Short mmCIF file of C-alpha atoms in Angstrom, two decimals:
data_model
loop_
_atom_site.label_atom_id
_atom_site.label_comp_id
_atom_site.label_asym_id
_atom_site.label_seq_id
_atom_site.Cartn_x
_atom_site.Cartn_y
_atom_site.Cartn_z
CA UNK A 1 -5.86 -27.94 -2.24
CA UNK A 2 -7.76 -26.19 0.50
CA UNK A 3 -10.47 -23.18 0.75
CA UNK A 4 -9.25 -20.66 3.15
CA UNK A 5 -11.23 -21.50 6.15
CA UNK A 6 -10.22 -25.25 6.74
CA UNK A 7 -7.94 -26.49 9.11
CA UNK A 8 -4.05 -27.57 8.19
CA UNK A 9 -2.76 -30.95 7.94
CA UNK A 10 0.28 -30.33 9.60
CA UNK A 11 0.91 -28.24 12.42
CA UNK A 12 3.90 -26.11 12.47
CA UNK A 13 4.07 -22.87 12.71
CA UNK A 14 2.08 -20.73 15.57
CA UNK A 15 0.63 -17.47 13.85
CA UNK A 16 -1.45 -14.47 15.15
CA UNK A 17 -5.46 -14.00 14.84
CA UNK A 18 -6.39 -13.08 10.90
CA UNK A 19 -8.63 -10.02 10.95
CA UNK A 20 -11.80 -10.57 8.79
CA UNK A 21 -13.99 -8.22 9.14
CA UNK A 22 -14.70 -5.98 5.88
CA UNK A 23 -12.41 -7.94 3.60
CA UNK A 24 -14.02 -9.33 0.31
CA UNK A 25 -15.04 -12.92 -0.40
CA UNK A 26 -12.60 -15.65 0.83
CA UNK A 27 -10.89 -13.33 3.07
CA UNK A 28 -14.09 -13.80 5.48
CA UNK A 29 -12.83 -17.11 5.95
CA UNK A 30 -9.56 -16.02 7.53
CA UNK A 31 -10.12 -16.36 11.43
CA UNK A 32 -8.75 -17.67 14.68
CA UNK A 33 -5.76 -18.34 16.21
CA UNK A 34 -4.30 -21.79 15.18
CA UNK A 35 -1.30 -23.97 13.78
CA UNK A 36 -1.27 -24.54 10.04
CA UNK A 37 2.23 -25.36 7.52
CA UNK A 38 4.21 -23.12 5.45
CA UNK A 39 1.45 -22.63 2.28
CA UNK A 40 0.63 -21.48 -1.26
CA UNK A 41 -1.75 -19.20 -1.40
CA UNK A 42 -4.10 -19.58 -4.66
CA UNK A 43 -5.84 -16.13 -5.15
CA UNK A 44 -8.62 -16.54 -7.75
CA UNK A 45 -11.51 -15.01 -9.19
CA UNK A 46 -9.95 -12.06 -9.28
CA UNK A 47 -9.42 -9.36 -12.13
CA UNK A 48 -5.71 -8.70 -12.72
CA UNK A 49 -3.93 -5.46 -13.83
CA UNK A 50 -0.35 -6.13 -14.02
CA UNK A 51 1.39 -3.13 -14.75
CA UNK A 52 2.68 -4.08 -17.68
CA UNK A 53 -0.21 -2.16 -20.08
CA UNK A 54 -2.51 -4.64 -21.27
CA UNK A 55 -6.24 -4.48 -20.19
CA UNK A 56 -7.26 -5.84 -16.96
CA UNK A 57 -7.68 -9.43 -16.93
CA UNK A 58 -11.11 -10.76 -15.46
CA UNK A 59 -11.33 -14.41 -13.76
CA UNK A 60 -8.00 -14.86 -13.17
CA UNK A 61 -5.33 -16.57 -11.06
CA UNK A 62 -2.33 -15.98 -8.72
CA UNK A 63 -0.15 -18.46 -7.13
CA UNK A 64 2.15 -17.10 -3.86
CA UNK A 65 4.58 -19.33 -1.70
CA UNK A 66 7.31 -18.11 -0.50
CA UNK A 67 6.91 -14.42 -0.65
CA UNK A 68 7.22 -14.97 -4.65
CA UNK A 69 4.59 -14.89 -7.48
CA UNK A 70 5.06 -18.81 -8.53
CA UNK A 71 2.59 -18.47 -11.19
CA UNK A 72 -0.19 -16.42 -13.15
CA UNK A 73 -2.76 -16.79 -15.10
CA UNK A 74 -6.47 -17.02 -16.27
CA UNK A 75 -9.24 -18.90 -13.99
CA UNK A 76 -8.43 -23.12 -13.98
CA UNK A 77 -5.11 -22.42 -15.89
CA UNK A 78 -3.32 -21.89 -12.69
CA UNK A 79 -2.68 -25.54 -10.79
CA UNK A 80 -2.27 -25.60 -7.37
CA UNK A 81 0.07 -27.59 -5.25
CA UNK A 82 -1.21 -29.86 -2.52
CA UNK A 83 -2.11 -28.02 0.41
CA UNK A 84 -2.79 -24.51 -1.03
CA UNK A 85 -4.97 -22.54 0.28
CA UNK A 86 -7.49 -21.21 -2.04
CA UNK A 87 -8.42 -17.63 -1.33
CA UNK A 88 -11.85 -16.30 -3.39
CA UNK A 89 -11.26 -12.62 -4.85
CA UNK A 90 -14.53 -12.21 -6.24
CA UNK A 91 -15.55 -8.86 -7.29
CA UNK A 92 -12.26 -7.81 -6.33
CA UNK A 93 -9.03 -6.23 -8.72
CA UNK A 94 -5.45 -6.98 -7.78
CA UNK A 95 -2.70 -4.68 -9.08
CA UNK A 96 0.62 -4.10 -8.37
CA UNK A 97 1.98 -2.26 -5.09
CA UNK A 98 2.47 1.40 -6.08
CA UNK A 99 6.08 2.98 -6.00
CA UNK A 100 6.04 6.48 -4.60
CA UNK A 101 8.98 7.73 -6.78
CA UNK A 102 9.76 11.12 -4.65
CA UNK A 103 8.79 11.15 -0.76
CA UNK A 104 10.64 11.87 2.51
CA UNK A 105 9.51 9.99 4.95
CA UNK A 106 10.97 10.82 8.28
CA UNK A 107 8.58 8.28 10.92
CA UNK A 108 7.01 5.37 11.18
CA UNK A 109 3.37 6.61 11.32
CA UNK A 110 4.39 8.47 7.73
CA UNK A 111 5.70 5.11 6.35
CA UNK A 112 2.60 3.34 8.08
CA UNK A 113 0.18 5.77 6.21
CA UNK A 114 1.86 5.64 2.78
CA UNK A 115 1.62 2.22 3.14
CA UNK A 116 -2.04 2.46 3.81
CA UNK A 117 -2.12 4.30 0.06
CA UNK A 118 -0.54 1.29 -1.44
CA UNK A 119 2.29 2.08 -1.24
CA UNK A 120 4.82 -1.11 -0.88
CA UNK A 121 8.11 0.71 -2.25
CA UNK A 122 9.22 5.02 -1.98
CA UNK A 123 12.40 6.55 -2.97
CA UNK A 124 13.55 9.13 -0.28
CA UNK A 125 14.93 11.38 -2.35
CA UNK A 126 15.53 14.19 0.55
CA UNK A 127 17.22 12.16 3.41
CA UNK A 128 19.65 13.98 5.30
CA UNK A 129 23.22 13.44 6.19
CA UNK A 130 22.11 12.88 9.85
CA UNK A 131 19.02 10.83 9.38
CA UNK A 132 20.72 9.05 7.04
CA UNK A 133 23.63 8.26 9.55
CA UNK A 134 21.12 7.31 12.54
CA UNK A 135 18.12 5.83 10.78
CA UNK A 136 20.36 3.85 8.00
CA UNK A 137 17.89 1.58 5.94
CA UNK A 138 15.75 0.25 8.39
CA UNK A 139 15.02 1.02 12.08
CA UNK A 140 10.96 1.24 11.82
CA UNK A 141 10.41 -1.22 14.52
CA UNK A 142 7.91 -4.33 13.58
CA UNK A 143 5.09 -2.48 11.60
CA UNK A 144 5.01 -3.17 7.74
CA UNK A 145 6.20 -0.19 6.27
CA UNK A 146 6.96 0.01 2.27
CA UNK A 147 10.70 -0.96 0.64
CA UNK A 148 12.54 2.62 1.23
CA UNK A 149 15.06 3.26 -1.57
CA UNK A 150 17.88 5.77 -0.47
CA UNK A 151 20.71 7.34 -2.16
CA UNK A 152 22.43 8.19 1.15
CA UNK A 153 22.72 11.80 1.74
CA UNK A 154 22.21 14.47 -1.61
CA UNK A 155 25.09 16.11 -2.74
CA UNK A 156 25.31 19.56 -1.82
CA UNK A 157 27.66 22.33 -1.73
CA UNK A 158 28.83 24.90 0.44
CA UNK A 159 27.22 24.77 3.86
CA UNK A 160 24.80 22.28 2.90
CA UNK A 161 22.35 21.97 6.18
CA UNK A 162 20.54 18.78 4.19
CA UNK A 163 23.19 16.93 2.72
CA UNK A 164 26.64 16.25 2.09
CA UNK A 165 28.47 19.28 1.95
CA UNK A 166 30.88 19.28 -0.93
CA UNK A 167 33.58 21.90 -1.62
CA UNK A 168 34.44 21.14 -4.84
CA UNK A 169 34.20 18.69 -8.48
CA UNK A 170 36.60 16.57 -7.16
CA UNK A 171 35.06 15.89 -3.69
CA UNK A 172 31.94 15.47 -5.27
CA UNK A 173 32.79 12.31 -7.38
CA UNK A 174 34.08 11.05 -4.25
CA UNK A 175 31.21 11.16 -2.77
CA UNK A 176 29.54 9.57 -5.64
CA UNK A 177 31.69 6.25 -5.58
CA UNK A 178 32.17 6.71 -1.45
CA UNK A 179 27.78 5.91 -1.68
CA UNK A 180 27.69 3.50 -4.42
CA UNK A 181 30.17 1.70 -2.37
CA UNK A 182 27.85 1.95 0.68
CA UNK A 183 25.01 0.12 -1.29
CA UNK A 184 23.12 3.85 -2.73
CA UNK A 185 20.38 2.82 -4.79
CA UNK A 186 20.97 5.96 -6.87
CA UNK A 187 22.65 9.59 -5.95
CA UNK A 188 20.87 12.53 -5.34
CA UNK A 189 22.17 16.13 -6.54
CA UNK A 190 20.76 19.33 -4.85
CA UNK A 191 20.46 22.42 -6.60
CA UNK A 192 22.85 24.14 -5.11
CA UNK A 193 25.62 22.17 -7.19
CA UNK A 194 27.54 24.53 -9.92
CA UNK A 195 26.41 23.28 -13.60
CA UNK A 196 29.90 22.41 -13.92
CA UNK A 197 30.70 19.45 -11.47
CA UNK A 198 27.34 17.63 -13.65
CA UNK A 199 29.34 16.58 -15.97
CA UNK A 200 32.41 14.47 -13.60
CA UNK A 201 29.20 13.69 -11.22
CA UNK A 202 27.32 11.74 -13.78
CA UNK A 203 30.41 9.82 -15.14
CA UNK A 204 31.19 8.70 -11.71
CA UNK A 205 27.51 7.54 -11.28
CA UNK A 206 27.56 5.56 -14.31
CA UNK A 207 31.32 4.25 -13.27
CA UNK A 208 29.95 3.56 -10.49
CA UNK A 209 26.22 1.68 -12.22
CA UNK A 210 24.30 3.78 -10.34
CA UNK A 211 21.60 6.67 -11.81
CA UNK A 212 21.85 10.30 -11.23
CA UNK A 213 18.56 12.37 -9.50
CA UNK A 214 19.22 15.91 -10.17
CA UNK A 215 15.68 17.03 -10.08
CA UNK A 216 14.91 20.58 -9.15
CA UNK A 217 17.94 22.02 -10.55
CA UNK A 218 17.76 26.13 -9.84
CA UNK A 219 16.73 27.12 -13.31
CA UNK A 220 15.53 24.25 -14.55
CA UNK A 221 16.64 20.58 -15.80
CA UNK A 222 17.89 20.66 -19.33
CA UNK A 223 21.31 21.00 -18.39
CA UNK A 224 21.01 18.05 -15.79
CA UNK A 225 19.72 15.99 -18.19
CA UNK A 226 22.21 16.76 -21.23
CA UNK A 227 25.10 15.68 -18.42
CA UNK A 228 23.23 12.90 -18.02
CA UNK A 229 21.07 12.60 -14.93
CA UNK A 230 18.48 9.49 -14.96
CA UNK A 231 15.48 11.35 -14.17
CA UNK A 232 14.11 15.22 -14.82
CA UNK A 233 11.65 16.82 -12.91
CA UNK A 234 9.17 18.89 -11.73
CA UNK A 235 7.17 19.11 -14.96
CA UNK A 236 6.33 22.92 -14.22
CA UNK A 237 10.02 23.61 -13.91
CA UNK A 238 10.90 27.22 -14.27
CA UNK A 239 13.32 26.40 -17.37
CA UNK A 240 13.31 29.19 -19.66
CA UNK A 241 14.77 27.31 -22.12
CA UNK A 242 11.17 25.20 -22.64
CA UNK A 243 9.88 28.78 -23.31
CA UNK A 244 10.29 30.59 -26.45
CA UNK A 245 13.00 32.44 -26.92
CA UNK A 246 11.36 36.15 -27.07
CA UNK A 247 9.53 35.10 -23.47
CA UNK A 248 12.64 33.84 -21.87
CA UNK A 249 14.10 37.20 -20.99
CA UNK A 250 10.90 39.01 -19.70
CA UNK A 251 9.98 35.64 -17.52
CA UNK A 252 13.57 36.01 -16.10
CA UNK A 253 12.96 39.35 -15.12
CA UNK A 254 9.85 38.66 -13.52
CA UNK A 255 11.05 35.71 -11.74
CA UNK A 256 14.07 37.61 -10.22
CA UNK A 257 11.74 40.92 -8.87
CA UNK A 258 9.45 38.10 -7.44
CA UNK A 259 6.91 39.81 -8.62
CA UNK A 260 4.65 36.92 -9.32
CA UNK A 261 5.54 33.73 -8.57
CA UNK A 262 7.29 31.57 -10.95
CA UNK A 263 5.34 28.77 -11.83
CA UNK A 264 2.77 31.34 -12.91
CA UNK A 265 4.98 33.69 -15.03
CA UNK A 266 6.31 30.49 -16.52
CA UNK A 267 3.08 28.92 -17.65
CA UNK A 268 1.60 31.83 -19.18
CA UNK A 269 4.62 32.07 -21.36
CA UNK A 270 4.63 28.26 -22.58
CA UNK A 271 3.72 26.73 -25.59
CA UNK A 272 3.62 23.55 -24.70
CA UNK A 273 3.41 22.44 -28.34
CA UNK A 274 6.28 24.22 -29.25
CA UNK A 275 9.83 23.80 -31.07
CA UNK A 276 11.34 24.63 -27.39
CA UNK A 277 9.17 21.80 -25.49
CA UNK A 278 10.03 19.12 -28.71
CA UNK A 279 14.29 20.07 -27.68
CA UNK A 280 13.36 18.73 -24.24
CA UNK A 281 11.23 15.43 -25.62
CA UNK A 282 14.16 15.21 -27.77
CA UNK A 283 16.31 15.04 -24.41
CA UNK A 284 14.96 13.11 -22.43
CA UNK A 285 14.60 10.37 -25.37
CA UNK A 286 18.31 10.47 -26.33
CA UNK A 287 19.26 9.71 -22.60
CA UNK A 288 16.55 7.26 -21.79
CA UNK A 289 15.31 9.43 -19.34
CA UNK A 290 12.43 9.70 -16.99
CA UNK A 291 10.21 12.71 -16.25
CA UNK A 292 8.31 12.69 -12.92
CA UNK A 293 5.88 15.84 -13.02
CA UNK A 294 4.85 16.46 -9.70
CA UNK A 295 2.03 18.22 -10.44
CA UNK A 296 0.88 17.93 -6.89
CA UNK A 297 3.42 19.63 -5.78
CA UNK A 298 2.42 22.37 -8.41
CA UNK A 299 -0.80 22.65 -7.53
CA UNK A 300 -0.14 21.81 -3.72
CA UNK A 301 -0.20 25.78 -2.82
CA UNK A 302 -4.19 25.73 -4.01
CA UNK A 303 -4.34 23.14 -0.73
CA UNK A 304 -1.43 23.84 1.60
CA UNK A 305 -0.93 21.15 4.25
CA UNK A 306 -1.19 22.99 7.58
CA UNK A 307 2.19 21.52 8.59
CA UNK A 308 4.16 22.13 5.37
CA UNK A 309 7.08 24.25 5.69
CA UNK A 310 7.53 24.17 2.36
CA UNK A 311 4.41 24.80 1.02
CA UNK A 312 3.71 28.47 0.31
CA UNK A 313 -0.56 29.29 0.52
CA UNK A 314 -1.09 31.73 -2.62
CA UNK A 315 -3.53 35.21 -2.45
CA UNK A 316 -7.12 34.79 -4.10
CA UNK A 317 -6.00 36.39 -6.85
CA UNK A 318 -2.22 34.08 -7.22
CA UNK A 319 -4.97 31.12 -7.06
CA UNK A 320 -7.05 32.61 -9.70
CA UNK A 321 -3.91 32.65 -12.10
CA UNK A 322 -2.53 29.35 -11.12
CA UNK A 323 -6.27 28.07 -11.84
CA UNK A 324 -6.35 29.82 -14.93
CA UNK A 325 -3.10 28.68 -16.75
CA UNK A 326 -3.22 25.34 -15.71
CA UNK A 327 -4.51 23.81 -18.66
CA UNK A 328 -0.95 24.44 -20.08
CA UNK A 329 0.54 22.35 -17.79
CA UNK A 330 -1.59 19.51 -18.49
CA UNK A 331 -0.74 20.01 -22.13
CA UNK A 332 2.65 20.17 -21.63
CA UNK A 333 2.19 16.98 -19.80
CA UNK A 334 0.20 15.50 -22.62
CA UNK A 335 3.21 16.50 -25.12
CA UNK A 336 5.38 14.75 -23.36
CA UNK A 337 3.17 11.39 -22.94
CA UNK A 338 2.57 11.62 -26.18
CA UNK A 339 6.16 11.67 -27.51
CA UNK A 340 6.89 8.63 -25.36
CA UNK A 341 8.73 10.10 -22.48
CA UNK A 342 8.49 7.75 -19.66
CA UNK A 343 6.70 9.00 -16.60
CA UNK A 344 6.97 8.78 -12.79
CA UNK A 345 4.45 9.26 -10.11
CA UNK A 346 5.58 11.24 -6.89
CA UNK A 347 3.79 12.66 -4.25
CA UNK A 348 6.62 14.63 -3.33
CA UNK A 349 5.81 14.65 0.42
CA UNK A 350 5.36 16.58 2.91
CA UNK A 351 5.00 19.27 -0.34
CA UNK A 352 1.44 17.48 -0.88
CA UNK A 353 -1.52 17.00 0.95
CA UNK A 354 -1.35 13.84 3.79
CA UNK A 355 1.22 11.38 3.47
CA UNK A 356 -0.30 8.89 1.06
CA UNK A 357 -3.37 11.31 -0.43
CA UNK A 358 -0.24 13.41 -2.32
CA UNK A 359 0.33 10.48 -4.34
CA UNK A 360 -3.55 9.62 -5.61
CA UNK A 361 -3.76 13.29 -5.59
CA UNK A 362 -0.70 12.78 -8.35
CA UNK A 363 -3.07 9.74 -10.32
CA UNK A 364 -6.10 11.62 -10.39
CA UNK A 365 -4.25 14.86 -11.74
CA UNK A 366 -2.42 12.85 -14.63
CA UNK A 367 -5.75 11.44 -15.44
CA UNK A 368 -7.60 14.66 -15.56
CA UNK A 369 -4.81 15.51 -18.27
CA UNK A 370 -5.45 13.12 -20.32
CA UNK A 371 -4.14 10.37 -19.81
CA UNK A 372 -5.85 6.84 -19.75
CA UNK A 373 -6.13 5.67 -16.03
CA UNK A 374 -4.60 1.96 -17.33
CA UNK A 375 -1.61 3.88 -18.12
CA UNK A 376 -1.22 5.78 -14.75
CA UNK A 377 -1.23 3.06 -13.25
CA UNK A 378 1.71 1.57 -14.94
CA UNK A 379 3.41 4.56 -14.05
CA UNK A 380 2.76 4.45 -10.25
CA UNK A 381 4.30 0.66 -10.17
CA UNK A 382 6.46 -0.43 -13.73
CA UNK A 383 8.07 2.96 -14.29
CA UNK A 384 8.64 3.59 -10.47
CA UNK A 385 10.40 -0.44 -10.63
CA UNK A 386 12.45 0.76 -13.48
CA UNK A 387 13.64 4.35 -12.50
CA UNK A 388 15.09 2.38 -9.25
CA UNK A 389 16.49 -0.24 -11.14
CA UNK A 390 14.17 -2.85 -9.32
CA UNK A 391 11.95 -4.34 -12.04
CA UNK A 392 13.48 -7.22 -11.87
CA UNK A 393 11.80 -7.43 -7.99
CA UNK A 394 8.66 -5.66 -8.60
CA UNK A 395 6.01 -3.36 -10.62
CA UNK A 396 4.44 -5.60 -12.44
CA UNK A 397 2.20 -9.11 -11.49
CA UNK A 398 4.63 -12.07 -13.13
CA UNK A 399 6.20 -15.22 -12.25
CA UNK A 400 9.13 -15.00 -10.40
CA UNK A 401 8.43 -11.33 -9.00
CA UNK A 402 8.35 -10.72 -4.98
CA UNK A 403 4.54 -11.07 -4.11
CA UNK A 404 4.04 -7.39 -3.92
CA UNK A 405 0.39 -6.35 -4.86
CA UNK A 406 -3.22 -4.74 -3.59
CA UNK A 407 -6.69 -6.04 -3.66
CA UNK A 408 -8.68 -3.36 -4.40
CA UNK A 409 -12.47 -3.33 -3.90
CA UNK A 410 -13.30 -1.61 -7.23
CA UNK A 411 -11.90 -1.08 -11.01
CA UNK A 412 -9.22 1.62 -10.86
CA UNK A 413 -9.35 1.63 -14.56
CA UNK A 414 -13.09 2.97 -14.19
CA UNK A 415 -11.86 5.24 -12.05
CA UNK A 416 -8.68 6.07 -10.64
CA UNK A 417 -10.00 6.95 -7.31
CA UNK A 418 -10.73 3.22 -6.96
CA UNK A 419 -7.08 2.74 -6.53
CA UNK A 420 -7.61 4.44 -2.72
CA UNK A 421 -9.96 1.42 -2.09
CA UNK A 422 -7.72 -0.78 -0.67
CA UNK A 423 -9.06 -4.02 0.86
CA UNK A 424 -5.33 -5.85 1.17
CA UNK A 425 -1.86 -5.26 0.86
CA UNK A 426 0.32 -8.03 0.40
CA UNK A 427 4.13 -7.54 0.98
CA UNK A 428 6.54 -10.19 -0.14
CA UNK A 429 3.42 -12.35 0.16
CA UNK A 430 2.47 -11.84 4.02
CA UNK A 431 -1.23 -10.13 3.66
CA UNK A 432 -2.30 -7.14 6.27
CA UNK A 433 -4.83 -5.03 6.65
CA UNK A 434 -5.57 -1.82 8.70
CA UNK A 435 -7.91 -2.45 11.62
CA UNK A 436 -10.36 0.49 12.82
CA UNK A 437 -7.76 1.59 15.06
CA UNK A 438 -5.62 2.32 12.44
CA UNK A 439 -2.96 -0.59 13.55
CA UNK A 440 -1.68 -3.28 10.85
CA UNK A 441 -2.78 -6.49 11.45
CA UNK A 442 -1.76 -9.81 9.62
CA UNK A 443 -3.96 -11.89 7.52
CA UNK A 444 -3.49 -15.40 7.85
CA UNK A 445 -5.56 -17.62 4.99
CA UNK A 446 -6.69 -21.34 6.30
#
């Protein structure tokens, strides 16, 4: 066993210069250029959050060769083989990489910065039928850039300018087993699909053991979730039927003059504790479902980015209303938590703020509704793993998962803004860190 710092025994492999500066403890001892064997890496001293909902775990261990967590574990429990490195943590907190559950990355300086937030896996939920045809799943030159999870191009219909344009049911299960085929992590529905093909979509996605997306459904997502789509969302939907039922007709007519914009006329007509909101809990229960809320995105037009398209800036007086019903979106959010729906974080880029912020943006807004910053977390990294059927490869710290995690400088569970201090990201168990020229350089440990 060897402290990072000391020479190798055998030399191998040629590697590039570490970068030390600013990194915690140990990591000072990463340095020049030189020859060392294919290593463990022992990270200790370290506090552990693993995603999986217990407290954080103080002097602790984790073993890495071979881009794979080998073991985990408290302080001297962990052995280490000959010739491991042994890397010194101390002071630091090592989580999970965090799973951006709705983004659309287009570039690799947007990949580079969400990977900056921590971000190690995203699910382009947006891609279109072009991009999807020239960029396929990789193409991002030699930078690190996070896991991208795409469905191939979302199912549209009509003259779809984002997606596969579909001119009927029948074409649209197609298109369904034509991308499961194709290796589609999951299949996207836009909301321009009649409620009537949800139905045949969904059995062909579960024919074909793949989930359904059909988030932002025009009206709402009840109906996409009774047919049987995996996930729901935004929270601040525009359903009328979470409303009650004497508000639903008076919030349609409001909605269709435009005479104030949705989200508002909707939450001022919620009661998020209501028989209407327990229907949905009920819902998304039955089918196992997710919810991802999005309340970025909600809130985004109180911060516009300048280059959104999407992004619509509200008057003083639309932000004064927005401000002023918002509590009853983090209630409604509570409900939901409460009940045991499970929950996604999304930054829902380029809605948000910049690529990467949207997404602690998402953390810190969860929080500030009420909900424990252990849990968020667990969101942002187990929930993502399981919505994308990859939990089995990542979320959580544990033996046998792909070495996948961040060394943070400070306890996120203190304070969920912590989470942005990122010392390390380690990516199946190569370690970088972003230099002050905003370039990714690799850590070596020896």
């Amino acid at each position: 066993m060897r402290r990072a710092g000391t020479p190798g025994r055998r030399p191998l492999l040629a590697i590039s210069a570490a970068v030390a500066a600013g990194l915690p403890g140990g990591l000072a001892g990463a340095g020049q250029d030189t020859f060392i064997a294919l290593q463990s890496e022992l990270f200790t001293n370290v506090t552990v959050i693993d995603g999986r909902g217990g407290p954080p775990r103080p002097s602790s261990a984790v073993l890495v060769r071979g881009g794979r967590i080998q073991d985990v574990g408290a302080q001297g429990s962990v052995a280490a083989p000959e010739g491991a490195v042994v890397v010194d943590l101390s002071g630091s907190y090592l989580i999970p990489g965090f799973i951006d559950a709705h983004a659309s990355p287009r570039t690799t300086d947007e990949l580079r910065a969400l990977l900056a937030a921590g971000i190690t896996g995203v699910r382009d939920g947006a891609v279109s039928l072009a991009a999807f045809a020239e960029r396929g799943r990789g193409g991002f030159g030699e930078d690190p850039v996070p896991a991208l999870y795409i469905g191939g191009p979302v199912l549209d219909a009509g003259d779809a300018p984002r997606g596969a344009a579909l001119a009927s049911e029948a074409a649209a299960v197609a298109e369904v087993a034509r991308q499961a085929a194709d290796g589609a992590d999951f299949v996207s529905v836009a909301s321009s699909v009649p409620p009537s093909w949800l139905v045949g979509i969904a059995r062909a996605a579960r024919r074909a053991d793949v989930p359904l997306w059909a988030d932002r459904r025009d009206g709402g997502w009840l109906l996409a979730l009774r047919a049987g789509s995996a996930v729901a969302s935004p929270l601040v939907s525009g359903d009328s039927e979470l409303l009650p039922e004497r508000a639903r007709g008076p919030f349609e007519a409001l909605a269709d003059a435009g005479r104030v914009p949705g989200r508002i006329a909707w939450l001022e007509r919620l009661e998020p504790h209501g028989p209407d909101v327990d229907r949905a809990v009920t819902a998304l229960l039955s089918n196992d479902s997710a919810l991802m809320p999005l309340l970025a995105s909600a809130s985004a037009p109180l911060d516009c980015p300048a280059e959104s398209a999407t992004c619509t800036p509200l008057s003083d007086d639309e932000r004064t209303a927005l401000q002023a019903v918002w509590p009853k979106a983090e209630a409604l959010v509570q409900a939901f938590h409460g009940h045991g729906v499970r929950l996604l974080v999304g930054s829902d880029a380029p809605r948000t703020r910049a690529w990467g912020e949207g997404f602690h943006r998402e953390m810190q807004l969860l929080v500030e509704a009420g909900i424990p910053p252990l849990e968020v977390l667990g969101m942002a990294t187990r929930n993502g793993a399981i919505a994308l059927g990859q939990l089995h490869e990542r979320g959580t710290i544990e033996i046998g998962k792909r070495a996948d995690f961040l060394v943070l400088e400070a306890n996120p569970v203190a304070d969920i803004r912590n989470a942005r201090r990122i010392s390390l990201v380690v990516m199946d168990g190569r370690a970088w860190t972003l230099g002050p020229d905003d370039a990714w350089r690799r850590v070596r440990f020896n």
